[in-house]
Short mmCIF file of the C-alpha atoms (twelve columns), coordinates in Angstrom:
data_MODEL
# 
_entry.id   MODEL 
# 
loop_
_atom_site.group_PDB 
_atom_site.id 
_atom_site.type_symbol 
_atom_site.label_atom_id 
_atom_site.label_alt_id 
_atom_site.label_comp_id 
_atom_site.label_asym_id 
_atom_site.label_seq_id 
_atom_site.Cartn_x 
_atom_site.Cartn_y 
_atom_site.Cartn_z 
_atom_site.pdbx_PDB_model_num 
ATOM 1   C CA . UNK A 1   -16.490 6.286   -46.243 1 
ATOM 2   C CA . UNK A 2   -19.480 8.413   -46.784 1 
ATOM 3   C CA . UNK A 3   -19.217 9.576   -50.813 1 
ATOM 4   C CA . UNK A 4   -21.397 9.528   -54.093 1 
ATOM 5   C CA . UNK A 5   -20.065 7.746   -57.329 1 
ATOM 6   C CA . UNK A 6   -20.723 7.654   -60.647 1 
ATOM 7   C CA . UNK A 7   -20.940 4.267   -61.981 1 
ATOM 8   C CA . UNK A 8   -22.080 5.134   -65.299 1 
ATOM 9   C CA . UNK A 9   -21.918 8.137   -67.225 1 
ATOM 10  C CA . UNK A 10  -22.681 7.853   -70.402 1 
ATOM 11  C CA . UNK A 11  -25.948 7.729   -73.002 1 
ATOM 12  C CA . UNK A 12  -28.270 5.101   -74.971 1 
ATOM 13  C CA . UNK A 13  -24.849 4.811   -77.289 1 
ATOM 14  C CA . UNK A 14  -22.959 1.866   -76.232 1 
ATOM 15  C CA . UNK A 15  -19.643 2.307   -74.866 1 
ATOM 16  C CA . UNK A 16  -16.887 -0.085  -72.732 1 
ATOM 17  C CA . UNK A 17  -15.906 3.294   -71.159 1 
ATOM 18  C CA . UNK A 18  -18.937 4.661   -70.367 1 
ATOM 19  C CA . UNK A 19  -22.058 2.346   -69.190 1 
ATOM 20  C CA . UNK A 20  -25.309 3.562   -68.389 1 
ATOM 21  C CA . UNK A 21  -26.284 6.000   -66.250 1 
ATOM 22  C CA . UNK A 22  -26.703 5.149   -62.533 1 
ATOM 23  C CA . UNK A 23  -25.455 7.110   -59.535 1 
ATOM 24  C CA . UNK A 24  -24.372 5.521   -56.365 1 
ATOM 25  C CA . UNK A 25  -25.058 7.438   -52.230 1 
ATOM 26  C CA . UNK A 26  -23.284 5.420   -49.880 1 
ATOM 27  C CA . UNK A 27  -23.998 7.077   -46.256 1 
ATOM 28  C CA . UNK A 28  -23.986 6.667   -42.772 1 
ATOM 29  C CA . UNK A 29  -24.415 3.361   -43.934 1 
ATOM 30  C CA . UNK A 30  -26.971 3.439   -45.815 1 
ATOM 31  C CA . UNK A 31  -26.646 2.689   -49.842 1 
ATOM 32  C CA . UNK A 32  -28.719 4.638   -52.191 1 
ATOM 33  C CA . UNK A 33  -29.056 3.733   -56.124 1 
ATOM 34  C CA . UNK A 34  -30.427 6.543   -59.006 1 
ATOM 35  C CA . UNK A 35  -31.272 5.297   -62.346 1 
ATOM 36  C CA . UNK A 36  -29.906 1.709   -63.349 1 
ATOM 37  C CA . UNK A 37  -28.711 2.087   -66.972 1 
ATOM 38  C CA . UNK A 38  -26.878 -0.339  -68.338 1 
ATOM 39  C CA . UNK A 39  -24.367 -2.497  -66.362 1 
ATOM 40  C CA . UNK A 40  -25.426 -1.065  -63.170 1 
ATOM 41  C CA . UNK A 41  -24.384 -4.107  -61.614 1 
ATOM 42  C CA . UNK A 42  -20.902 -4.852  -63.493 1 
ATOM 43  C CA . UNK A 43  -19.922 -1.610  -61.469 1 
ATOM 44  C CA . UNK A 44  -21.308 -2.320  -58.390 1 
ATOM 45  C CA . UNK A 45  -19.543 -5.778  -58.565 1 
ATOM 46  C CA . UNK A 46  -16.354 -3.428  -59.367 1 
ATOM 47  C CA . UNK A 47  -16.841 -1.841  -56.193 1 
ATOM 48  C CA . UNK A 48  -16.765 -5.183  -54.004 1 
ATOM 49  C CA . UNK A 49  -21.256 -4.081  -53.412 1 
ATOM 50  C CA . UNK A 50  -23.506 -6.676  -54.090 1 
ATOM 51  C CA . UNK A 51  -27.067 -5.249  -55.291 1 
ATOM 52  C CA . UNK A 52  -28.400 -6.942  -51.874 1 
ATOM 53  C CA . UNK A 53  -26.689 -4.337  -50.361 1 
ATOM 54  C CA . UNK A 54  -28.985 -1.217  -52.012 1 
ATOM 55  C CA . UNK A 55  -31.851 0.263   -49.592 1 
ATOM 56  C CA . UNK A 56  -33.598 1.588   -52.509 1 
ATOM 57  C CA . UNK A 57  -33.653 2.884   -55.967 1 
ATOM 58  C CA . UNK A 58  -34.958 6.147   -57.662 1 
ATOM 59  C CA . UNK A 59  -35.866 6.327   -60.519 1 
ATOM 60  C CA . UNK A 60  -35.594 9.533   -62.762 1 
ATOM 61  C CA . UNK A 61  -37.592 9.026   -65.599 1 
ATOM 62  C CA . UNK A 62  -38.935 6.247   -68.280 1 
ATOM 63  C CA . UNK A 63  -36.312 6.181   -70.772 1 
ATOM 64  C CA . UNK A 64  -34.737 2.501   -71.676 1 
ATOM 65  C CA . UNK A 65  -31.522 4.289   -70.917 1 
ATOM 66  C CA . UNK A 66  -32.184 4.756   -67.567 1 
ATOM 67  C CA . UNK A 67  -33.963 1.919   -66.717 1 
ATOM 68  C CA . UNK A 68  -32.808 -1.069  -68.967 1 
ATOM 69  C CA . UNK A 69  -31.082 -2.587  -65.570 1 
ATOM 70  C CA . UNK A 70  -33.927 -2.338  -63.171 1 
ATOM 71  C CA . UNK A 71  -34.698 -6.244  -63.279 1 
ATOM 72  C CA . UNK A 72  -31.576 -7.031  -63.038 1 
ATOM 73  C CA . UNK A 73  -30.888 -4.903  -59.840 1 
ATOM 74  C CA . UNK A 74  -34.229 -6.800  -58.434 1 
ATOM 75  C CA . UNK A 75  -33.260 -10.428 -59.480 1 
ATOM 76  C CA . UNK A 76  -29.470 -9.989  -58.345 1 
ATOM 77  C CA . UNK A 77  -29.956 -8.428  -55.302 1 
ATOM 78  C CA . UNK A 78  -32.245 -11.871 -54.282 1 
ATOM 79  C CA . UNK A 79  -29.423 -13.849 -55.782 1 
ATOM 80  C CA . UNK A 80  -26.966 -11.912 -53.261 1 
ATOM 81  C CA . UNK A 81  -28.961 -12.656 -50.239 1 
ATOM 82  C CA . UNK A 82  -31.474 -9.499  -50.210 1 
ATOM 83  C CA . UNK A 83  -33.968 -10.357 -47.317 1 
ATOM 84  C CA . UNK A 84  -36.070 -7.432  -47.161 1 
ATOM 85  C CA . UNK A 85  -38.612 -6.091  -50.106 1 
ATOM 86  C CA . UNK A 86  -37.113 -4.034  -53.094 1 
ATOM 87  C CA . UNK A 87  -38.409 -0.017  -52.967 1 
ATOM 88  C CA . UNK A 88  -38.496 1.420   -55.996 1 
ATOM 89  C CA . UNK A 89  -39.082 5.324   -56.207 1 
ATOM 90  C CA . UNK A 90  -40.053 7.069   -59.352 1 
ATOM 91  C CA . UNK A 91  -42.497 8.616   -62.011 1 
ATOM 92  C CA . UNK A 92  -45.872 7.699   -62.757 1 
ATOM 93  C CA . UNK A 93  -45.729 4.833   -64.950 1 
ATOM 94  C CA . UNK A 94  -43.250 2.844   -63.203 1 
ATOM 95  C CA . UNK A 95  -45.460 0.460   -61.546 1 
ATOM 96  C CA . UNK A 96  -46.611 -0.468  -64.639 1 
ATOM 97  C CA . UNK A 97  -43.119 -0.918  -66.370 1 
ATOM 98  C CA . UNK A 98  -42.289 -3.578  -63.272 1 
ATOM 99  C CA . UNK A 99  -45.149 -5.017  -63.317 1 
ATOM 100 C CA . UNK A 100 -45.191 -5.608  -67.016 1 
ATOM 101 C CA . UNK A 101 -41.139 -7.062  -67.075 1 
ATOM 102 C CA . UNK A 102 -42.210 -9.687  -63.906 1 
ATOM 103 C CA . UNK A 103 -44.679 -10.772 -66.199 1 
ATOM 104 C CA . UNK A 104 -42.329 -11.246 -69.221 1 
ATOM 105 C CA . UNK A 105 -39.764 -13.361 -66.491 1 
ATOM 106 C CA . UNK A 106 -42.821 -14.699 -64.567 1 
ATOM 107 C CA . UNK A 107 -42.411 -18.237 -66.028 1 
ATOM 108 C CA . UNK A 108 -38.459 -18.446 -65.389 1 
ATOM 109 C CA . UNK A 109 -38.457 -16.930 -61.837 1 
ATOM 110 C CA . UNK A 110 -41.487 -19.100 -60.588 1 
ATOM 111 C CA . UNK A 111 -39.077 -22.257 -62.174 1 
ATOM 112 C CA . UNK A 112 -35.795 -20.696 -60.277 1 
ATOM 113 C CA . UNK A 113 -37.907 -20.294 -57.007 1 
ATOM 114 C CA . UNK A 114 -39.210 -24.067 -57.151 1 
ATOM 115 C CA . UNK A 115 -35.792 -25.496 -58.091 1 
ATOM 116 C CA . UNK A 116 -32.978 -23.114 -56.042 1 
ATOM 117 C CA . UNK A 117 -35.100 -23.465 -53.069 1 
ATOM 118 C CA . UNK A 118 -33.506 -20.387 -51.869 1 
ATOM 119 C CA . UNK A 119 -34.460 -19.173 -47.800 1 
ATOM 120 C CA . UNK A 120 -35.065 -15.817 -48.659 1 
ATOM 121 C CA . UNK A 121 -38.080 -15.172 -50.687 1 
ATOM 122 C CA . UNK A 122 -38.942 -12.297 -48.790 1 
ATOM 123 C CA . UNK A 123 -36.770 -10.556 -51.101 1 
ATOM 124 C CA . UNK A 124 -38.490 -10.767 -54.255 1 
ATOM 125 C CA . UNK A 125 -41.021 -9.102  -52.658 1 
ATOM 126 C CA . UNK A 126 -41.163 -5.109  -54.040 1 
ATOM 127 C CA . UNK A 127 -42.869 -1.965  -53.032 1 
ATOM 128 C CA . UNK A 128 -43.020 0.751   -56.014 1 
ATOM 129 C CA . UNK A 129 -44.096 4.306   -54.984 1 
ATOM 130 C CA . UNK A 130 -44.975 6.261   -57.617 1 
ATOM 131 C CA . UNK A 131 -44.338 10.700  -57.231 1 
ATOM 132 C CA . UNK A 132 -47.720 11.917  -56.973 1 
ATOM 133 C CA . UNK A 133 -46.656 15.958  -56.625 1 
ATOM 134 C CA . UNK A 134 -43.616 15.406  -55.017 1 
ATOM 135 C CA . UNK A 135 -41.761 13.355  -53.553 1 
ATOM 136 C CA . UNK A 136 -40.022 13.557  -49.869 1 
ATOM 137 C CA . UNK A 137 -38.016 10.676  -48.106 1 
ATOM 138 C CA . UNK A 138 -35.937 10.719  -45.290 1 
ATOM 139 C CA . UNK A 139 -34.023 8.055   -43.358 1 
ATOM 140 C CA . UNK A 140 -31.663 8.564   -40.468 1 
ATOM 141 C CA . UNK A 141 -29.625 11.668  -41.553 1 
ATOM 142 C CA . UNK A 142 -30.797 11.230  -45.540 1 
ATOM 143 C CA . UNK A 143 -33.658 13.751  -46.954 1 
ATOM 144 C CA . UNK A 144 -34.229 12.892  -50.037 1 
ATOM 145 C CA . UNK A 145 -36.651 14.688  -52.385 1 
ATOM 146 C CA . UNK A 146 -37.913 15.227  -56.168 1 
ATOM 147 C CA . UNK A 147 -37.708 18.236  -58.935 1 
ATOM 148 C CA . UNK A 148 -39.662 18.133  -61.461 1 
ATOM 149 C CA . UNK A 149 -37.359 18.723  -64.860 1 
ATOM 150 C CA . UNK A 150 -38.310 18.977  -68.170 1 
ATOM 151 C CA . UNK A 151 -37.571 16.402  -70.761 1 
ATOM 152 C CA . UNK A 152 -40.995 16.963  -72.618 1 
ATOM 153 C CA . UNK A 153 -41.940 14.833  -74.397 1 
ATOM 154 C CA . UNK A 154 -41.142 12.520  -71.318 1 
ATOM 155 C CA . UNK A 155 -43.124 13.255  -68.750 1 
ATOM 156 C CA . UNK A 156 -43.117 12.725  -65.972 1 
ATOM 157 C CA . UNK A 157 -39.225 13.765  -65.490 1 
ATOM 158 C CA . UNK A 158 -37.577 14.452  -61.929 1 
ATOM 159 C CA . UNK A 159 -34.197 15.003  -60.747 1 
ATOM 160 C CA . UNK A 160 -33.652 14.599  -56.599 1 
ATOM 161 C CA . UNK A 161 -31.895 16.937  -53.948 1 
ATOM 162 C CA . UNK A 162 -30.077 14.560  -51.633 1 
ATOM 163 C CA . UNK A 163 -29.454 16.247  -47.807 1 
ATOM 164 C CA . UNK A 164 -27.413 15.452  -45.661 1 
ATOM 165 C CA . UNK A 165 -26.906 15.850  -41.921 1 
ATOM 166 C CA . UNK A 166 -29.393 18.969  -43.081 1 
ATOM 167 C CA . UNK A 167 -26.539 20.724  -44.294 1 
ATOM 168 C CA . UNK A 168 -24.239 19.356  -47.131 1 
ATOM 169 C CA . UNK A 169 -26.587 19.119  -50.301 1 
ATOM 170 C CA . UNK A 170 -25.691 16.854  -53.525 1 
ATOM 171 C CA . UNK A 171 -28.394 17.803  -56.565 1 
ATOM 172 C CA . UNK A 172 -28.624 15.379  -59.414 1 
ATOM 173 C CA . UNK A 173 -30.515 16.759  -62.198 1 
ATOM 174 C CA . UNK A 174 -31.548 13.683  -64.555 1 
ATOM 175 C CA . UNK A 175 -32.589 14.271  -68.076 1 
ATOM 176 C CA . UNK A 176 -33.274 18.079  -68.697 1 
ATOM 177 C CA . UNK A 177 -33.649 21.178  -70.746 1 
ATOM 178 C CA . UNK A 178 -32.278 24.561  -69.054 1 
ATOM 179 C CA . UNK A 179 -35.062 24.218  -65.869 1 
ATOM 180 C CA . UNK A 180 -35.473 26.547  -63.777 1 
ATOM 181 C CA . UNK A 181 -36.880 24.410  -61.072 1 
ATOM 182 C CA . UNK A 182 -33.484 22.932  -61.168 1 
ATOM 183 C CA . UNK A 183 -31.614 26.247  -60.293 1 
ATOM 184 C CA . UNK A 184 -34.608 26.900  -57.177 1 
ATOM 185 C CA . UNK A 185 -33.604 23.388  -56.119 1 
ATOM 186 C CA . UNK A 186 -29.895 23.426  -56.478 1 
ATOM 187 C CA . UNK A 187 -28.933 26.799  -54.681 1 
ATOM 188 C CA . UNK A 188 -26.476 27.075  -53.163 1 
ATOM 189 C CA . UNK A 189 -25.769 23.262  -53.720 1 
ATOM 190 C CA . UNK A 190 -22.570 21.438  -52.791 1 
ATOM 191 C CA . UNK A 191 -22.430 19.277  -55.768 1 
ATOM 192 C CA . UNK A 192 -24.444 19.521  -58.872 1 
ATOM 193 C CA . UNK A 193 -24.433 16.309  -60.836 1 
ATOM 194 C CA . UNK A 194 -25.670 17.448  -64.314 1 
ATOM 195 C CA . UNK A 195 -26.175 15.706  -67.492 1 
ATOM 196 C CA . UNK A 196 -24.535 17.183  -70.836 1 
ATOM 197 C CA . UNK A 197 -25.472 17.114  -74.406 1 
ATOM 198 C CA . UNK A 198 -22.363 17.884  -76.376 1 
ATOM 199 C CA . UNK A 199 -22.935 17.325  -80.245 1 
ATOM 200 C CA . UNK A 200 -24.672 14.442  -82.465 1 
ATOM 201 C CA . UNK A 201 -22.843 13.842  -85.597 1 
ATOM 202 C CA . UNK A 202 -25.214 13.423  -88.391 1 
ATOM 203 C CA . UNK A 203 -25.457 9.949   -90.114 1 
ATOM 204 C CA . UNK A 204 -28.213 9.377   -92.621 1 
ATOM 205 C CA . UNK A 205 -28.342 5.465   -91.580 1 
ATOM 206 C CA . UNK A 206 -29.589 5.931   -88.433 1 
ATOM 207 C CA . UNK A 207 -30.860 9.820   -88.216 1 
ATOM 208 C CA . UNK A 208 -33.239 11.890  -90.094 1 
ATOM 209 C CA . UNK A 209 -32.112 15.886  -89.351 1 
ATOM 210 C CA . UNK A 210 -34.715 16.229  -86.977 1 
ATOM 211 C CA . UNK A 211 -33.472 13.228  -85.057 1 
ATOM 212 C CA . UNK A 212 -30.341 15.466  -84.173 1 
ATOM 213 C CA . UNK A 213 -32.964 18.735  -83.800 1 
ATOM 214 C CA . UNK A 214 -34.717 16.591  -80.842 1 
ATOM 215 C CA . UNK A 215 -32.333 15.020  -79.423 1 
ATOM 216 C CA . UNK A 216 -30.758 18.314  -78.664 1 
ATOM 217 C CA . UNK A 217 -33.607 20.022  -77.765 1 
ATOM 218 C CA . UNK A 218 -34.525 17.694  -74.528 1 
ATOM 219 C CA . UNK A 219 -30.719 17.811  -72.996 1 
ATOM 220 C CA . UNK A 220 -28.662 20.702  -71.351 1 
ATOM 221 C CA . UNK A 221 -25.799 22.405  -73.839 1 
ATOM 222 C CA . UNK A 222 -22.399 23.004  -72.436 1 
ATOM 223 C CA . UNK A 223 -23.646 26.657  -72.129 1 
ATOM 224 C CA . UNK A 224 -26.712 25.926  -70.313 1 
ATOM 225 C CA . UNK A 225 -25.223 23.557  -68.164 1 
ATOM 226 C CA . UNK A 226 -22.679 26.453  -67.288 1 
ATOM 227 C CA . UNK A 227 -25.347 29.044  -66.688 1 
ATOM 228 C CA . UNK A 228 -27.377 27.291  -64.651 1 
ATOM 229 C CA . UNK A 229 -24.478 26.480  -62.171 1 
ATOM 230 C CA . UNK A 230 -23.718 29.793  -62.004 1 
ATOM 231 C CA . UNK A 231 -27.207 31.054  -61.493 1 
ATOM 232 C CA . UNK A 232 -27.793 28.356  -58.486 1 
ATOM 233 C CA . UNK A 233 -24.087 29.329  -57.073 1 
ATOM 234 C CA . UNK A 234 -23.090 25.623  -56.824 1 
ATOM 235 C CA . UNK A 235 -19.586 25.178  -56.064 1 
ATOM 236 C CA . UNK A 236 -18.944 22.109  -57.220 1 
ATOM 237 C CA . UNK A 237 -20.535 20.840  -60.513 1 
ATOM 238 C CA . UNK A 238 -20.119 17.417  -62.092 1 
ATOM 239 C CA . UNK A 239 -20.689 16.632  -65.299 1 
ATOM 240 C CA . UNK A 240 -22.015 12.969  -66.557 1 
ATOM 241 C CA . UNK A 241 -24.683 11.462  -68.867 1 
ATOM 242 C CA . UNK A 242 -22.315 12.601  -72.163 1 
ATOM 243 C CA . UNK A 243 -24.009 12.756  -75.430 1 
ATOM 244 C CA . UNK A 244 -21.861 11.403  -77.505 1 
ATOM 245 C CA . UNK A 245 -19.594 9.252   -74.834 1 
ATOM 246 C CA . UNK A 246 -17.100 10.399  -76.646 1 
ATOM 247 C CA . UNK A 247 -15.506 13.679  -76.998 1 
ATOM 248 C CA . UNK A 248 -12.945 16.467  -76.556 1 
ATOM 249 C CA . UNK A 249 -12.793 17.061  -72.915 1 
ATOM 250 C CA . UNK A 250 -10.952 20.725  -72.815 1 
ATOM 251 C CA . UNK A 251 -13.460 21.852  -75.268 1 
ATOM 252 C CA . UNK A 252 -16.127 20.879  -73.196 1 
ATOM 253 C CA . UNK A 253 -14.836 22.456  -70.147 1 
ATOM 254 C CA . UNK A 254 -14.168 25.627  -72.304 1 
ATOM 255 C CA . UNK A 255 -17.480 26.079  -72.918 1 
ATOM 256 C CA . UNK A 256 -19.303 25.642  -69.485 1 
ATOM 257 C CA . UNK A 257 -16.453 27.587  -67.995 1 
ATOM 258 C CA . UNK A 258 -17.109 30.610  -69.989 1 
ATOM 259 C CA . UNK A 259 -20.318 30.951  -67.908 1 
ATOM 260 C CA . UNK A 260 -19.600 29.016  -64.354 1 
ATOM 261 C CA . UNK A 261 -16.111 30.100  -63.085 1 
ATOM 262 C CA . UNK A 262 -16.175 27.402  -60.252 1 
ATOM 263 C CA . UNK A 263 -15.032 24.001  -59.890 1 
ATOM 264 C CA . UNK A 264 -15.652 21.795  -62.814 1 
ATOM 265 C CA . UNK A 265 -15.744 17.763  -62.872 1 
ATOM 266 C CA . UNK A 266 -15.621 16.046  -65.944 1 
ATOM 267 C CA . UNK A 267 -17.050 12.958  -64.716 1 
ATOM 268 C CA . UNK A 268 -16.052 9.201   -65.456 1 
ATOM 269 C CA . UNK A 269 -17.233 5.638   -64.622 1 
ATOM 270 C CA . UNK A 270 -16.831 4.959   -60.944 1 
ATOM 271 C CA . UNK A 271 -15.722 8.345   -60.293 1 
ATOM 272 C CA . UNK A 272 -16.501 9.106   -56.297 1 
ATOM 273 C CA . UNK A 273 -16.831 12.066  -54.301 1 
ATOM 274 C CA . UNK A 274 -16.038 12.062  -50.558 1 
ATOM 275 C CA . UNK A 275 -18.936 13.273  -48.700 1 
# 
């Protein structure tokens, strides 16, 4: 079946109902992973796909949230019989950030490899390519391509347009203030995937006032996440990524539908869309 789950929606917060965000393309085939937060692979496994299995990754942004998984991905996927090089697609910076955890694992791989003496070592070979202006991929009946989003101070930030069969379009939108290179990119979209910061209860332990004044300065409100739907004329729109993980779920879709009167998904762990 051709669809597009969710296999984790929720934020650096841990929670045993939400795990880190990742979103899963599965189509024509072909199996297409973006972002691997935390426990990427518990879900996969949930969903009978070993990380072997994944053509390639994109990345959205550096933010441990969205990465924290990405070794894992690589050193499972060889475990699980992965024959060909692992592609890795993201921001500037990304290279680096692989290069620098094989380095921190280079001692314990280079002991597995000797001792396991497993056939297929082509597959901890990698490629990383890093967004230069943009980014366009396409494979069989897959165009893939970038948006740049702003989550200043991270930068760079992208979300990706997914098309399909050049005519059904999924837009996932990463981490993101209002943006309206989003809106360009999303018209008219089939499915927006969006990301959704809700509230951050103040606690003096862990959060200084202008801890919460950042944090929700860098994400989408329920209101902006509702207007820009509306403005790209989506009609679907799927919400994930929850700050907190969570919350009140009727409120939330209060407030987005006071400004997007179309179809609103209040998105969950392993959550799928047929395509």
């Amino acid at each position: 079946m051709n669809k597009i789950t969710l296999l984790g929606t929720g934020c650096p917060s841990p929670s045993h109902i939400r795990y880190g965000p990742s979103t899963l393309l599965e189509y024509d085939g072909l199996k297409f992973l973006f972002d691997l937060g935390s426990g990427v692979t518990q879900r996969l496994s949930q969903l009978d796909i070993k990380p072997s299995e994944l053509d390639s990754v994109f990345i959205t942004h550096i933010h441990s949230d969205h990465i924290v998984d990405l070794y894992q991905v690589y050193i499972s996927g060889w475990h699980t019989g992965r024959e060909e090089p692992f592609t890795i697609y993201g921001p500037k910076g990304i290279s680096d950030h692989f290069e620098t955890i094989l380095k921190a694992y280079e001692k314990e791989l280079l002991n597995r490899i000797k001792w396991e003496k497993r056939p297929n070592e082509k597959g901890l070979e990698y490629e990383v390519i890093e967004i230069e202006e943009n980014l366009n991929v396409s494979k069989e009946n897959i165009s893939i391509s970038s948006i740049d989003v702003d989550h200043y101070p991270v930068d760079p930030a992208y979300g990706y347009k997914i098309t399909l069969n050049d005519s059904k379009t999924i837009v996932i939108s990463g981490d993101t203030r209002y943006s309206d290179n989003l809106i360009h990119a999303a018209k008219g979209a089939d499915i927006l995937i969006h990301e959704v910061f809700i509230e951050l209860a103040f606690n003096e332990k862990r959060m200084s006032e202008q801890t919460v004044k950042n944090i929700e300065d860098y994400h989408t409100s329920p209101e902006d996440v509702g207007k820009i739907a509306k403005e790209a004329e989506v009609k679907k729109l799927v919400l994930t990524h929850f700050v907190p993980p969570v919350f009140d779920e009727e409120d939330l879709r209060k407030r987005i539908s006071e400004h997007f009167p179309g179809e609103i998904v209040i998105g969950s762990d392993l959550l799928s869309l047929e395509l």
